[in-house]
mmCIF file of C-alpha atoms in Angstrom:
data_model
loop_
_atom_site.group_PDB
_atom_site.id
_atom_site.type_symbol
_atom_site.label_atom_id
_atom_site.label_comp_id
_atom_site.label_asym_id
_atom_site.label_seq_id
_atom_site.Cartn_x
_atom_site.Cartn_y
_atom_site.Cartn_z
ATOM 1 C CA MET H 1 7.097 14.844 -17.550
ATOM 2 C CA ASP H 2 8.457 13.948 -14.241
ATOM 3 C CA TYR H 3 10.916 11.061 -14.887
ATOM 4 C CA LYS H 4 11.757 10.401 -11.160
ATOM 5 C CA LEU H 5 8.395 9.864 -10.041
ATOM 6 C CA LEU H 6 7.785 7.681 -13.310
ATOM 7 C CA GLY H 7 10.426 5.369 -12.242
ATOM 8 C CA GLN H 8 9.420 5.613 -8.513
ATOM 9 C CA ASN H 9 5.709 4.222 -9.613
ATOM 10 C CA ILE H 10 7.419 1.631 -12.487
ATOM 11 C CA GLN H 11 9.325 0.518 -9.133
ATOM 12 C CA LYS H 12 6.490 0.052 -6.969
ATOM 13 C CA PHE H 13 4.562 -1.678 -9.485
ATOM 14 C CA ARG H 14 7.406 -4.003 -9.933
ATOM 15 C CA TRP H 15 7.733 -4.625 -6.304
ATOM 16 C CA ASN H 16 3.898 -5.401 -5.571
ATOM 17 C CA LEU H 17 4.951 -8.260 -8.317
ATOM 18 C CA SER H 18 7.584 -9.275 -6.518
ATOM 19 C CA ILE H 19 9.776 -9.201 -9.825
ATOM 20 C CA THR H 20 13.550 -7.757 -10.340
ATOM 21 C CA GLN H 21 14.640 -5.714 -12.679
ATOM 22 C CA ALA H 22 16.251 -8.315 -14.560
ATOM 23 C CA GLU H 23 12.888 -9.976 -14.458
ATOM 24 C CA LEU H 24 10.817 -7.014 -15.648
ATOM 25 C CA ALA H 25 13.366 -6.397 -18.355
ATOM 26 C CA GLU H 26 13.868 -9.771 -19.792
ATOM 27 C CA ASP H 27 10.125 -9.522 -20.544
ATOM 28 C CA VAL H 28 9.833 -6.278 -21.756
ATOM 29 C CA ASN H 29 12.879 -7.257 -24.200
ATOM 30 C CA LEU H 30 15.459 -4.338 -22.356
ATOM 31 C CA THR H 31 18.320 -4.677 -20.507
ATOM 32 C CA THR H 32 18.525 -4.467 -16.665
ATOM 33 C CA SER H 33 20.561 -1.178 -16.602
ATOM 34 C CA TYR H 34 18.146 0.567 -18.689
ATOM 35 C CA ILE H 35 14.749 -0.329 -16.206
ATOM 36 C CA GLY H 36 17.631 0.539 -13.532
ATOM 37 C CA GLN H 37 18.110 4.143 -15.012
ATOM 38 C CA ILE H 38 14.542 4.554 -15.502
ATOM 39 C CA GLU H 39 13.522 3.945 -12.371
ATOM 40 C CA ARG H 40 16.060 6.121 -11.204
ATOM 41 C CA GLY H 41 14.699 8.927 -13.062
ATOM 42 C CA GLN H 42 18.151 9.430 -14.816
ATOM 43 C CA ARG H 43 16.805 7.813 -18.147
ATOM 44 C CA LYS H 44 13.683 8.756 -20.666
ATOM 45 C CA VAL H 45 11.243 6.065 -21.608
ATOM 46 C CA THR H 46 9.994 5.964 -25.194
ATOM 47 C CA LEU H 47 6.362 5.657 -25.212
ATOM 48 C CA GLU H 48 6.632 1.938 -27.110
ATOM 49 C CA ASN H 49 8.668 0.870 -24.292
ATOM 50 C CA LEU H 50 6.608 2.493 -21.500
ATOM 51 C CA VAL H 51 3.629 0.575 -22.965
ATOM 52 C CA LEU H 52 5.401 -2.559 -22.963
ATOM 53 C CA ILE H 53 6.447 -2.028 -19.164
ATOM 54 C CA ALA H 54 2.555 -0.772 -18.030
ATOM 55 C CA GLU H 55 1.684 -4.058 -19.973
ATOM 56 C CA ARG H 56 3.752 -6.196 -18.201
ATOM 57 C CA LEU H 57 3.552 -4.665 -14.782
ATOM 58 C CA GLY H 58 -0.645 -5.074 -15.444
ATOM 59 C CA THR H 59 -1.384 -1.546 -14.950
ATOM 60 C CA SER H 60 -1.558 1.626 -17.175
ATOM 61 C CA ILE H 61 0.477 4.469 -18.148
ATOM 62 C CA ASN H 62 -2.028 6.549 -16.209
ATOM 63 C CA ASP H 63 -0.936 4.998 -13.268
ATOM 64 C CA LEU H 64 2.498 4.851 -13.835
ATOM 65 C CA LEU H 65 2.458 9.061 -14.340
ATOM 66 C CA ASP H 66 0.027 9.703 -11.083
ATOM 67 C CA ASN H 67 1.254 11.469 -8.251
ATOM 68 C CA SER H 68 -1.000 9.281 -5.484
ATOM 69 C CA ALA H 69 0.453 6.353 -6.849
ATOM 70 C CA GLN H 70 4.131 7.156 -5.628
ATOM 71 C CA PRO H 71 4.880 4.744 -2.453
ATOM 72 C CA GLN H 72 5.323 5.884 1.047
ATOM 73 C CA ASN H 73 7.772 2.911 1.645
ATOM 74 C CA GLN H 74 8.383 -0.670 1.047
ATOM 75 C CA GLN H 75 6.266 -1.562 4.069
ATOM 76 C CA ASP H 76 3.315 0.621 2.818
ATOM 77 C CA ILE H 77 3.705 -1.243 -0.601
ATOM 78 C CA ILE H 78 3.787 -5.107 1.151
ATOM 79 C CA LEU H 79 0.610 -3.765 3.340
ATOM 80 C CA GLN H 80 -1.079 -2.546 0.297
ATOM 81 C CA ASN H 81 -0.380 -5.340 -1.734
ATOM 82 C CA PHE H 82 -1.621 -7.754 0.968
ATOM 83 C CA LEU H 83 -5.059 -6.342 1.311
ATOM 84 C CA LYS H 84 -5.537 -5.314 -2.257
ATOM 85 C CA THR H 85 -7.053 -9.162 -2.632
ATOM 86 C CA LYS H 86 -8.941 -9.039 0.640
ATOM 87 C CA SER H 87 -12.855 -9.089 1.028
ATOM 88 C CA PRO H 88 -14.380 -6.091 2.535
ATOM 89 C CA GLU H 89 -15.196 -7.903 6.213
ATOM 90 C CA GLN H 90 -11.427 -9.062 6.095
ATOM 91 C CA LYS H 91 -10.277 -5.825 5.772
ATOM 92 C CA THR H 92 -12.457 -4.570 8.257
ATOM 93 C CA LEU H 93 -11.470 -7.169 10.681
ATOM 94 C CA ALA H 94 -7.533 -6.225 9.807
ATOM 95 C CA TYR H 95 -8.340 -2.356 10.285
ATOM 96 C CA LYS H 96 -9.556 -3.428 13.947
ATOM 97 C CA LEU H 97 -7.166 -5.721 14.459
ATOM 98 C CA LEU H 98 -4.357 -3.175 13.473
ATOM 99 C CA LYS H 99 -6.274 -0.310 15.572
ATOM 100 C CA LEU H 100 -6.104 -2.998 18.502
ATOM 101 C CA VAL H 101 -2.233 -3.606 18.278
ATOM 102 C CA LEU H 102 -1.308 -0.093 17.947
ATOM 103 C CA LYS H 103 -3.155 1.397 21.091
#
């Protein structure tokens, strides 16, 4: 298992929800330092704790282990999170506006 990737994905999903490590730790009854160590890939996580973290983040363990879930950077995450709630028409309009602005 790639614990560094797992940690990066946990961090990405946590950022998408705009919650701190302390808030996540409190919600799943773990310590903030433990969450930080997991996110840095410095500590292994038990299956039981991984289930609790995934449930709190509103995702699955598969998503947390997925290479494609790895963020490029925080701006990408914010943009993806913003577009996630938009209708297909709004996404098309946003794409067209960005294309015009970035020409």
